[in-house]
Structures are given as C-alpha cells and as structure tokens.
CSV table of C-alpha atoms in Angstrom, one decimal:
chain,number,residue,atom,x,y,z
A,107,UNK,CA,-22.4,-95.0,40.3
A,108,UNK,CA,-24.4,-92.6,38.2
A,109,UNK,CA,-23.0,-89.6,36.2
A,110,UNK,CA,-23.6,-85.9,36.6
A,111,UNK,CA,-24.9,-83.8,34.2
A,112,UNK,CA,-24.7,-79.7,34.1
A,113,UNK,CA,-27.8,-78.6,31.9
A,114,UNK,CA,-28.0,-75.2,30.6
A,115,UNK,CA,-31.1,-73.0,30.5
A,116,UNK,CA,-32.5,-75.6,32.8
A,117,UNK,CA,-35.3,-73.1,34.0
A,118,UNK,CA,-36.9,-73.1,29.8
A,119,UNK,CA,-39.4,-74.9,28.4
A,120,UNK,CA,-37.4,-78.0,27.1
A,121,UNK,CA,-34.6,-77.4,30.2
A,122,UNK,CA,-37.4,-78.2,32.4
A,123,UNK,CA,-38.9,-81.0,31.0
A,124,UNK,CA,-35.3,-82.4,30.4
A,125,UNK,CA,-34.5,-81.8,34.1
A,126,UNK,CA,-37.7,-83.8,34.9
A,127,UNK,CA,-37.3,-86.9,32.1
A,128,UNK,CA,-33.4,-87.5,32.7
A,129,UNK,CA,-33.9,-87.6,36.8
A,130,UNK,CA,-37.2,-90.3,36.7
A,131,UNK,CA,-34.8,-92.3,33.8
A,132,UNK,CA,-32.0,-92.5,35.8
A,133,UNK,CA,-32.5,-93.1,39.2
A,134,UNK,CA,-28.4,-92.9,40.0
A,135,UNK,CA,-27.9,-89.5,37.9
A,136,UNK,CA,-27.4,-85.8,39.2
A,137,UNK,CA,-28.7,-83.0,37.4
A,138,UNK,CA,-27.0,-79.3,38.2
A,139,UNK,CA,-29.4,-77.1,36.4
A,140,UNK,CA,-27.6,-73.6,35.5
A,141,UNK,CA,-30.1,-70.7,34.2
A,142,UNK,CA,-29.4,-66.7,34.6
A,143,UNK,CA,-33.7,-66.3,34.7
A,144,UNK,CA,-34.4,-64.7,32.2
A,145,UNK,CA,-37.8,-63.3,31.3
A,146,UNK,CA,-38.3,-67.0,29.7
A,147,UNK,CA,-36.9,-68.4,32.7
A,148,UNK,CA,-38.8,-70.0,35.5
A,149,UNK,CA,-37.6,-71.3,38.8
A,150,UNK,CA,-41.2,-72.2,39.6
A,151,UNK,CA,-41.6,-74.6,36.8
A,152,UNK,CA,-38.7,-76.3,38.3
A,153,UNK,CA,-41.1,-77.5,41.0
A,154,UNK,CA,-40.7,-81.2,40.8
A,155,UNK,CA,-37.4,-81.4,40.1
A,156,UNK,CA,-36.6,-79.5,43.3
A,157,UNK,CA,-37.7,-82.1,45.3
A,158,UNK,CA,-35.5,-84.4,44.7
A,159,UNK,CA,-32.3,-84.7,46.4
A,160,UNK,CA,-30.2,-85.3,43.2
A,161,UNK,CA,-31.0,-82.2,41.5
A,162,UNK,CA,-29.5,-78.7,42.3
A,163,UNK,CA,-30.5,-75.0,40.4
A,164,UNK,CA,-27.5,-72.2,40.5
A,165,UNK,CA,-28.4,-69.1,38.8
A,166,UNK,CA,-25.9,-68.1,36.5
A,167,UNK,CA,-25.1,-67.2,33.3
A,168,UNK,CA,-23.3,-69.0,30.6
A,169,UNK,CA,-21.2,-66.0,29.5
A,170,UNK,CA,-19.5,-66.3,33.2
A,171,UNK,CA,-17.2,-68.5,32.0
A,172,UNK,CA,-15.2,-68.7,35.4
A,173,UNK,CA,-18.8,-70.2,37.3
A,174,UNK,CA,-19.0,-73.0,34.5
A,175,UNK,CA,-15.4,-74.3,35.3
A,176,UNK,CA,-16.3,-74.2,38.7
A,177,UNK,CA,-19.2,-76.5,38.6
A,178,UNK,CA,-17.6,-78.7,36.3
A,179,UNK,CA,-14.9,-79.2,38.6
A,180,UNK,CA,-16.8,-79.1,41.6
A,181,UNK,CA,-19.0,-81.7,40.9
A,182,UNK,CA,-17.4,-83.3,38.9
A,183,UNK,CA,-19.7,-83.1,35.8
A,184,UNK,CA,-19.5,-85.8,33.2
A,185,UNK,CA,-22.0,-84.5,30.4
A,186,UNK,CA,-23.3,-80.8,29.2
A,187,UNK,CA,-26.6,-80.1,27.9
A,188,UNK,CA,-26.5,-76.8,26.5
A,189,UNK,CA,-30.1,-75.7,25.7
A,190,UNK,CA,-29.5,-71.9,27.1
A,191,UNK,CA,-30.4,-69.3,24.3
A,192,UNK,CA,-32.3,-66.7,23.3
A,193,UNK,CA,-34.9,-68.3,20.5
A,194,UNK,CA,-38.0,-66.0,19.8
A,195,UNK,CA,-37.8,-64.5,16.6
A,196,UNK,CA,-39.8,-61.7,16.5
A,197,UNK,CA,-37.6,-60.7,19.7
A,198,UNK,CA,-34.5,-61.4,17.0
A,199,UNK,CA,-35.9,-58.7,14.9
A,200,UNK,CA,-36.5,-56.2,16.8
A,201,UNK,CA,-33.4,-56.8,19.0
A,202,UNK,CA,-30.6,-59.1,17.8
A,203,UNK,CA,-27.8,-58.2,19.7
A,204,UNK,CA,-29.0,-60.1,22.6
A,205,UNK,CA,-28.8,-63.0,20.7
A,206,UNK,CA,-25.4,-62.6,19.4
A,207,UNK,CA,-24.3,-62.5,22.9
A,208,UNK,CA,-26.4,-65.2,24.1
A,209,UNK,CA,-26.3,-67.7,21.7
A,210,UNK,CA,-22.9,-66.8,20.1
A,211,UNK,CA,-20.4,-66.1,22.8
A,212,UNK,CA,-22.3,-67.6,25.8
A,213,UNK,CA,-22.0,-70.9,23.8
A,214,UNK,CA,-18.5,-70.0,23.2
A,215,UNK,CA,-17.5,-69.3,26.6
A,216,UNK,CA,-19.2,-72.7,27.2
A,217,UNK,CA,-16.6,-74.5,24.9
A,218,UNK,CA,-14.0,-72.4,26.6
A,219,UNK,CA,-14.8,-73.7,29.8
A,220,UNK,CA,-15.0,-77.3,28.5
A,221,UNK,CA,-11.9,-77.4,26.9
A,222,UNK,CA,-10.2,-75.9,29.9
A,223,UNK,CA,-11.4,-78.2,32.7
A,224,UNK,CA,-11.8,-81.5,30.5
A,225,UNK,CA,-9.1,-81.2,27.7
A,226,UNK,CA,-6.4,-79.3,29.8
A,227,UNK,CA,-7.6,-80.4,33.7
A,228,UNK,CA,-8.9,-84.2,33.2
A,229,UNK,CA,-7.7,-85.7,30.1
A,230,UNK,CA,-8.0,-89.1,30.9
A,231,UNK,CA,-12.2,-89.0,31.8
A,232,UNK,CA,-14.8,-89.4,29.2
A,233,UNK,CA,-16.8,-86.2,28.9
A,234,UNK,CA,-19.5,-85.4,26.5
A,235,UNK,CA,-20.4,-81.7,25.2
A,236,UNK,CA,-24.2,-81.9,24.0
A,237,UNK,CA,-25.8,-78.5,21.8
A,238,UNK,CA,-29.3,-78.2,21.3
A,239,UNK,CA,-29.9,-76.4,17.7
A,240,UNK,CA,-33.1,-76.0,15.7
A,241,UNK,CA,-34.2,-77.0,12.3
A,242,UNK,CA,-34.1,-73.3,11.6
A,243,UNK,CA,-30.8,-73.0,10.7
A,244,UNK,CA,-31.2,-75.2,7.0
A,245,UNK,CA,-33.8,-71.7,6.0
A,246,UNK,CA,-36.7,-72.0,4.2
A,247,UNK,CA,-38.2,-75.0,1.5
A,248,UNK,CA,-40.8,-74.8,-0.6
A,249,UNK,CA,-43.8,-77.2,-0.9
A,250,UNK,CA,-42.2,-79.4,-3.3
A,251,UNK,CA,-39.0,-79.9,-1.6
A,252,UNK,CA,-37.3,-83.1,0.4
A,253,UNK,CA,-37.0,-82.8,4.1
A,254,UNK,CA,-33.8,-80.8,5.7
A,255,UNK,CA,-31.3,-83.9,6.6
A,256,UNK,CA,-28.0,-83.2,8.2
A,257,UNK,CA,-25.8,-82.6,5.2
A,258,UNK,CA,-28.3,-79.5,3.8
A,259,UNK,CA,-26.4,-76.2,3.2
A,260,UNK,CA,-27.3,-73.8,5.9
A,261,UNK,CA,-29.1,-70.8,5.2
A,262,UNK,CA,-30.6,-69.0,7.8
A,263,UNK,CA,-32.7,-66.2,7.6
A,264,UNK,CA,-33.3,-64.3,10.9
A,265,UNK,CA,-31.0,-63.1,13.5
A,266,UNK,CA,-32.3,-65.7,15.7
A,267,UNK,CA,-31.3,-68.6,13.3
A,268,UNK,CA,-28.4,-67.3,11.9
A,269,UNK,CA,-27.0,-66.8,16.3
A,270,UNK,CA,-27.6,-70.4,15.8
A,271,UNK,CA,-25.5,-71.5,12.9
A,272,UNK,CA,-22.5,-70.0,14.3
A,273,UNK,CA,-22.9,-71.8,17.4
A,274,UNK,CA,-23.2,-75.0,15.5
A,275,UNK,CA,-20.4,-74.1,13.6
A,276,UNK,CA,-18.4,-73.4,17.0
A,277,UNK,CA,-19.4,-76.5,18.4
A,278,UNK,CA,-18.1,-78.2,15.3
A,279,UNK,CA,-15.0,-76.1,15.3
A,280,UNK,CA,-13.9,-77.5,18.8
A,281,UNK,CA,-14.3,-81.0,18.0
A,282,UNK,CA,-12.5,-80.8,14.7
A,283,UNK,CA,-9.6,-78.4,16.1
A,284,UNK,CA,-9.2,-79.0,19.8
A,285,UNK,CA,-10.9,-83.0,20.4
A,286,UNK,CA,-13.7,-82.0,22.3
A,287,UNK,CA,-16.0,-84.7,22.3
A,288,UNK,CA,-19.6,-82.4,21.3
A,289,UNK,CA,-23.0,-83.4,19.2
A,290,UNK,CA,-25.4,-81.4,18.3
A,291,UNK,CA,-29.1,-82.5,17.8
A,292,UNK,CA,-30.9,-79.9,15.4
A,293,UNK,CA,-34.6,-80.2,16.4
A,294,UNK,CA,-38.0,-79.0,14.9
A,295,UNK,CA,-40.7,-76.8,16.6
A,296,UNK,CA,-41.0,-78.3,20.0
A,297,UNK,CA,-44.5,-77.9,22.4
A,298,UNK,CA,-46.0,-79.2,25.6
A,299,UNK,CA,-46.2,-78.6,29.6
A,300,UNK,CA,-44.2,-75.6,30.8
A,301,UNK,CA,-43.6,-73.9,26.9
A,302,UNK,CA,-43.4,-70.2,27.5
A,303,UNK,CA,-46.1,-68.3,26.4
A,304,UNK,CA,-45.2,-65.9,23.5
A,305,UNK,CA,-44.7,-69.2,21.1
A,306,UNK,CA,-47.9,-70.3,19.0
A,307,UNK,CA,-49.7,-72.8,20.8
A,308,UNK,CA,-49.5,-72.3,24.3
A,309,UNK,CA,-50.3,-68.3,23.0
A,310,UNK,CA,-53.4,-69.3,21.4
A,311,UNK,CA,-54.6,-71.7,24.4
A,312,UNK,CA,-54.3,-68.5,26.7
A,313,UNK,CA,-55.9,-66.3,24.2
A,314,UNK,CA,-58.8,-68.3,23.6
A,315,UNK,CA,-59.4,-69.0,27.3
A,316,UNK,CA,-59.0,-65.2,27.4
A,317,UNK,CA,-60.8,-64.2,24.8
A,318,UNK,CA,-58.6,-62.8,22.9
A,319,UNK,CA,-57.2,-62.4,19.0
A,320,UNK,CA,-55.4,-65.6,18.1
A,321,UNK,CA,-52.8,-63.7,15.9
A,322,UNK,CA,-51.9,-66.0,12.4
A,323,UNK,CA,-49.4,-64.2,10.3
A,324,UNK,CA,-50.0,-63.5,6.7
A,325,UNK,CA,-51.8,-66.1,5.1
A,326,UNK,CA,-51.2,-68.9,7.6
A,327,UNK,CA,-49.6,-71.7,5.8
A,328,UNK,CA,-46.6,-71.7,7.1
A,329,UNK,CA,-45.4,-75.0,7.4
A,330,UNK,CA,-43.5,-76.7,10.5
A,331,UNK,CA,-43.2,-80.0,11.8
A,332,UNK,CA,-44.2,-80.5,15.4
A,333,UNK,CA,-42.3,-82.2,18.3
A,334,UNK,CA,-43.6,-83.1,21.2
A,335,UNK,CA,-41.2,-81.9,23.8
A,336,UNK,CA,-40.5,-85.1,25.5
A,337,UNK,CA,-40.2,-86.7,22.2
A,338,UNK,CA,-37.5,-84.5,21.9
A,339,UNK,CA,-36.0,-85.4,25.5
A,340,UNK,CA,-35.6,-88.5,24.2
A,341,UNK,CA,-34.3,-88.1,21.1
A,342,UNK,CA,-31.2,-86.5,23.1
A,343,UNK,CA,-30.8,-88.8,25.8
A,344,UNK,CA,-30.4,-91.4,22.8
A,345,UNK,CA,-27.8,-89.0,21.3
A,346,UNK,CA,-26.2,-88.3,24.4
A,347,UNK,CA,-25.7,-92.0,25.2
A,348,UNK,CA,-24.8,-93.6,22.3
A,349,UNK,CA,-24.2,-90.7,19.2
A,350,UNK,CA,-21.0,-90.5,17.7
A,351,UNK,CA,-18.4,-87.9,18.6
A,352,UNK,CA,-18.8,-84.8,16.5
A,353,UNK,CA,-21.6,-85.9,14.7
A,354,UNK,CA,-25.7,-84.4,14.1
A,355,UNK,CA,-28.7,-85.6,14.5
A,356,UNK,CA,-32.0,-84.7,13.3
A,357,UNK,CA,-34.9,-84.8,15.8
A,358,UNK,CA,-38.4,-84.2,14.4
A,359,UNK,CA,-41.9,-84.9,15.1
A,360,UNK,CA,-43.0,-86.5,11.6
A,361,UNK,CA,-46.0,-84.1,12.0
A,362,UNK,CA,-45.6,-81.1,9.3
A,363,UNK,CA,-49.1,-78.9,9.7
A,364,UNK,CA,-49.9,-75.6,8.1
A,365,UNK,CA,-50.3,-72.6,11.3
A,366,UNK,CA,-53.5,-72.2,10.3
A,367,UNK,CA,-55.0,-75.7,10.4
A,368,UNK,CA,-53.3,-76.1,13.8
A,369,UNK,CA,-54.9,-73.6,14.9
A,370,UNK,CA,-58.0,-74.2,13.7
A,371,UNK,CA,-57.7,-78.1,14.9
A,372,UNK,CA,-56.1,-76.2,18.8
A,373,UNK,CA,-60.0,-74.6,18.4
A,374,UNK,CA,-62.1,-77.5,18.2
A,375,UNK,CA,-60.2,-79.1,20.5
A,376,UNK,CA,-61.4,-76.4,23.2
A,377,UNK,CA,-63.9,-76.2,21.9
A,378,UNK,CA,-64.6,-79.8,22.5
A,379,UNK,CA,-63.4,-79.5,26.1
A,380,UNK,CA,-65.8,-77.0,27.2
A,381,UNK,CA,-68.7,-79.0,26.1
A,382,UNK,CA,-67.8,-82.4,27.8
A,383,UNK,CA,-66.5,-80.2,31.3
A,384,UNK,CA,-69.3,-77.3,32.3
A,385,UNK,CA,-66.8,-76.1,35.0
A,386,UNK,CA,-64.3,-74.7,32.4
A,387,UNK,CA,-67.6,-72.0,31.9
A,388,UNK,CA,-67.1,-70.8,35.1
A,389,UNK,CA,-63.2,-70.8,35.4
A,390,UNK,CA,-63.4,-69.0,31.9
A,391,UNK,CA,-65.9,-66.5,31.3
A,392,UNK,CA,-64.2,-64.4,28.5
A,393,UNK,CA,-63.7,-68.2,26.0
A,394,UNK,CA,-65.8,-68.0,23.2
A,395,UNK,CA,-66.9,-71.7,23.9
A,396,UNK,CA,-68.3,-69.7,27.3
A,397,UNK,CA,-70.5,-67.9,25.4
A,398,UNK,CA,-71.7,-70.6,22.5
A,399,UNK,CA,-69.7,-69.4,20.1
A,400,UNK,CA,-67.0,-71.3,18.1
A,401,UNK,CA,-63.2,-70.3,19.4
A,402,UNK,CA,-62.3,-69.5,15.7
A,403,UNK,CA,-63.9,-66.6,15.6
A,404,UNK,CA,-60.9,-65.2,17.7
A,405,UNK,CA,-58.6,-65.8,14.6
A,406,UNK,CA,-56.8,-62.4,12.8
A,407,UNK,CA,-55.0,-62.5,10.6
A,408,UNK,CA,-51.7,-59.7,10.6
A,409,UNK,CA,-49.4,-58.7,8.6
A,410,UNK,CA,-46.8,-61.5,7.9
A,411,UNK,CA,-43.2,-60.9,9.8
A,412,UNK,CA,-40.2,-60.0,8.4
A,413,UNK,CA,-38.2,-62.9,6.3
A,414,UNK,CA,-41.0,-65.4,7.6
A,415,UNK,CA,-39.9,-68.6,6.4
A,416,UNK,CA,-42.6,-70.8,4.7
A,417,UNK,CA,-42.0,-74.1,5.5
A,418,UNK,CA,-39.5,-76.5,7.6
A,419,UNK,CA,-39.7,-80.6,8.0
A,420,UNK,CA,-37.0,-82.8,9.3
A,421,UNK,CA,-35.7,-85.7,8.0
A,422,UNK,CA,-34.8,-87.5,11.1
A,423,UNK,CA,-34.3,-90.8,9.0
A,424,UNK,CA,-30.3,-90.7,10.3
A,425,UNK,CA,-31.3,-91.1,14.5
A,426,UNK,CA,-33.6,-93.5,13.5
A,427,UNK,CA,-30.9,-95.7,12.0
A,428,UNK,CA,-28.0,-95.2,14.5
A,429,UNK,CA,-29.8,-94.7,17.6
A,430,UNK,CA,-33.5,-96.1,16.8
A,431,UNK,CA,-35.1,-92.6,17.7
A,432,UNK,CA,-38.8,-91.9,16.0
A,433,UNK,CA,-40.9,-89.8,17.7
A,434,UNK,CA,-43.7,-91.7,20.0
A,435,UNK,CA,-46.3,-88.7,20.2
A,436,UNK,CA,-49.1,-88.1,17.8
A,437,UNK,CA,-49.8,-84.7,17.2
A,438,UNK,CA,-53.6,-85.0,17.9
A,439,UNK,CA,-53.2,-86.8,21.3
A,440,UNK,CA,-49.8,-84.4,21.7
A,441,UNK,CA,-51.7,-81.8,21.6
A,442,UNK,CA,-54.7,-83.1,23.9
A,443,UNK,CA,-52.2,-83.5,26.4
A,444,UNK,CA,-50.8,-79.9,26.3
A,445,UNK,CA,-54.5,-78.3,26.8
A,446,UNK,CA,-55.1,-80.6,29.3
A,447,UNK,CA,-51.6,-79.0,30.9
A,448,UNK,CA,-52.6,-75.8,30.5
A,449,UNK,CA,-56.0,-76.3,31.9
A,450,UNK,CA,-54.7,-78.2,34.7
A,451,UNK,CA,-51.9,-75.3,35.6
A,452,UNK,CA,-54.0,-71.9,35.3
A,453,UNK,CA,-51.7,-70.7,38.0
A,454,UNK,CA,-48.7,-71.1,36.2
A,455,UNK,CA,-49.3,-69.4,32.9
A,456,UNK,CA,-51.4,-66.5,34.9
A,457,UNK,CA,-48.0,-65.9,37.1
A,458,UNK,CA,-45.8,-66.0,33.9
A,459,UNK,CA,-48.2,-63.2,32.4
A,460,UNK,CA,-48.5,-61.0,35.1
A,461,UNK,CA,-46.6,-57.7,34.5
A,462,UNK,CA,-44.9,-55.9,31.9
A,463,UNK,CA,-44.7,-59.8,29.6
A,464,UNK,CA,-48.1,-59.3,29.4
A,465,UNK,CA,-48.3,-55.8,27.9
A,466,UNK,CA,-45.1,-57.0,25.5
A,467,UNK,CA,-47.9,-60.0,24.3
A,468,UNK,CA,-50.5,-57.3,23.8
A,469,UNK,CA,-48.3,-54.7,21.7
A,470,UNK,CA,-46.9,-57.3,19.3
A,471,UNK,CA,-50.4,-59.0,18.7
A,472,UNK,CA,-52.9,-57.2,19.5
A,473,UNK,CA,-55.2,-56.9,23.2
C-alpha cells in the first residue's frame, strides 16, 4: 500500500516536475496537487500527470487553512510538499506584501493545518511536513568565500528571501515547540522543462528565438550555482524518505557560473542548433541565428537591481553524507536538454506569454 502525498504549488515549475518524477517513482503513490493558479501557475503543464489515475489537482490556496485540513483528512495524506510561494524578486521589490502573505502566513496556516489534523486528530500515524527553501536566504558571498552550508547565519537581502527565512524559521519553530515532524531542503537556482518564463534562462531562450534584448544586469557576474530541476526532485525525495526529523539539507547543482557566461554559453548553444536543424529558420524568423548573425548580439546590459546579490554556491556536502544525494546533471548537457524542451514545446511558452504577462516582460526588460 503506497502513501499519499499533498503537494503545494503543484501547478509551478518544480511542483510540476515533482508531480511528474514522484508518480513514475512510485508506482503505488497518490499525488493531490493543491495550487490557487496564479499567474506562475499552470494547469496545462500539468498535462501528464493528469492522466493518470493516482493523481488529482484542487485549486486552492494555502492561506485557506480550513480546505488543507480537509484534504488531509479526506485522503488521508501521509507527507506535505510545500513548494507554493511567491519567488521572483524583482516582483519582491516592487510588491512585497504579496509575499509576506504568501510565503509567510500561507506557510503558516500550512503548519496550522498540520498540527491540527496530525498532532491533535491522528497522533499515532507517521506524517512528514516537507518545506522547499532557497539558498537565498544565507545573502550574499564574495568570491573568496566557502560555500553556504546549513549552519551559515542567515542574512537575507530582498523581500523575497527574507519571506523565506521566516518561513524556515516557522517550520523550525513547529518542530522544536509543537513535535511536528518537518525538513526543509534549501536549494540553489533551479532550471529545466516547464520553468516559468520571467526567470533567466527560459527568458533568454524566448528572447532569442524572438529576437529580442537578452537583459543581463549590471555587469553580469553574478554568481549562482545551477540545479537541474529534477536533480532537485531527487534530492527531496531522498530527504523526504530517509532525512532526519527537523533537520536541513542543502541541495545544489555543483555548477556555480557567472550570468554572463551562461548566457553567452545559452547563445552558442542556439546558435549551434540552428545550424545542424534548417527548420528552426522557418519556425523562427525573428532569431538572430535566422539571419546569420551570432545570438549575442541580443545581449544589454541594464542597470543592476536593487540589493542584487553577487554570488551564491551551496555546499551540499551534508545530503551527500546522510542521504547519498549529488546532483547527476551536468550543466552543459542540463542545459542542452532545456532548449531542446523549449524547442520542442513552442505552444506552451507562447500560451504562457499571451496577454498582459507579456507586456509585464516587456516593461521590466525592454521589447
């Protein structure tokens, strides 16, 4: 008999491929996938999971603390997977009260509902309260400076990552005071199938099929270390299965590249694509590479971001001795696969851009 499994922000980029990995890893597992759709929300992308019969979707939000004890009781759930949050920065800046609410109290209610239904309801099942962070939460280093493990000092600088910390520290805070068996994984800059478009690289695959500016901030050497999403998939499910109560876990790529020179290697790789397939000429007219012209001429630089931090890298060294995690993507073939995605799934990202998203893309970085 398998167990079930509520997953928040199932509809997002790493909700979806999680949805996808957990339900072709085990065959006797139920997924109930809970996301309110958001802008960053898709139902479409939820495509494969929807066929089979052990998966289910409920819209809802996470702040609707009344629904989540309901599907925990209902069916009986055995694990959360919270991923649902608001995690664009630029979007932090310019409006951080959504992400107070979102990321804050949504994953507070979340606990809420937890401790009511498996604490006060069932106390004699296992149950196992899983929160999806981000590396953003340790701040900034310097070039010089060893890896963010799970003992650094927190010290985030936007709205987005500092929403973040305090749900970490509420996670934390329910273990510690009320028993709730929780982990948290903090994980690095994820990418791959399905990743919405206003982050980097799936921006600068559509711009550059489109023809338009590939937007790099200030100088472009910002540093972050890359994770291929289902990397990151199963760095959780190893978390999830055998991670100790109340405990975190790094989960990174190994793969720390400058924005600049990953978008200058995310150019040559189209670049490279166009000359061995002719058809992508026809499909995309506007692409430099359509035109014989190098896609790095599209690259602009703008003025840098507010608090931009310069550089994060993750130590993962603890998963990899308690739970034998390392990441099995390189970046290079990583990112192969990602263009190929997007090439492969023009529908998609077209249908995601259609609409008022699209003029948002063009305001903060240029038509």
């Amino acid at each position: 008999m398998g167990k079930t499994l509520l997953v928040t922000g199932g509809a997002g980029f790493i909700g979806v491929n999680f949805c996808n990995y957990w339900l072709n890893r085990y065959p006797n597992d139920q997924i109930i996938a809970l996301d309110i759709l958001s802008y960053a929300g898709n139902r479409h992308s939820l495509e494969q999971a929807e066929k089979n019969d052990r998966f289910q979707f409920v819209t809802g939000d996470i702040l609707d603390q009344a629904l989540v004890e309901k599907l925990l009781r209902e069916h009986k759930v055995d694990d959360i997977v919270h991923f649902a949050a608001e995690s664009h920065v630029d979007r932090s800046i310019t409006g951080p009260d959504l992400f107070l609410e979102t990321n804050i109290i949504g994953t507070h209610s979340l606990l809420k509902a937890a401790r009511q239904v498996w604490l006060t309801e069932q106390t004699e099942e296992r149950h196992r309260f899983h929160h999806v962070s981000t590396d953003e939460v340790y701040g900034s280093l310097t070039a010089d400076d060893p890896a963010f493990t799970e003992t650094t000092t927190y010290q985030p600088n936007s709205p987005y990552s500092a929403s973040k910390a305090s749900s970490d520290h509420m996670v934390r805070a329910y273990h510690h005071t009320y028993g709730l068996d929780v982990t948290t994984s903090n994980c690095s800059n994820n990418y791959g199938p399905f990743h919405f478009p206003e982050k980097l690289i799936p921006l600068c695959i559509i711009n550059i099929l489109s023809g338009k500016p590939l937007p790099i901030y200030g100088d472009g050497q910002q540093i972050r270390d890359w994770l291929y999403v289902e990397d990151h998939c199963r760095g959780i499910d190893l978390v999830l299965t055998s991670g100790r109560a109340g405990e975190t876990y790094n989960i990174g790529g190994n793969n720390e590249k400058a924005n600049i020179d990953l978008v200058k290697s995310l150019c040559s790789l189209v670049d490279a694509r166009f000359a061995d397939e002719p058809a992508l000429k026809q499909r995309f007219p506007d692409a430099p590479a359509s035109n014989n012209q190098p896609s790095d001429t599209l690259i602009t630089y703008v003025t840098d971001r507010p608090g931009h931090d310069r550089r994060y890298a993750v130590d993962a060294s603890k998963a990899f001795k308690e739970l034998g995690y390392e990441p099995a993507e390189t970046f290079e073939k990583g990112l192969g696969k990602t263009l190929d995605w997007y090439l492969a799934n023009e529908n998609w990202w077209r249908t995601v851009l259609d609409g008022s998203y699209r003029d948002w893309i063009d305001e903060q970085y240029g038509s």
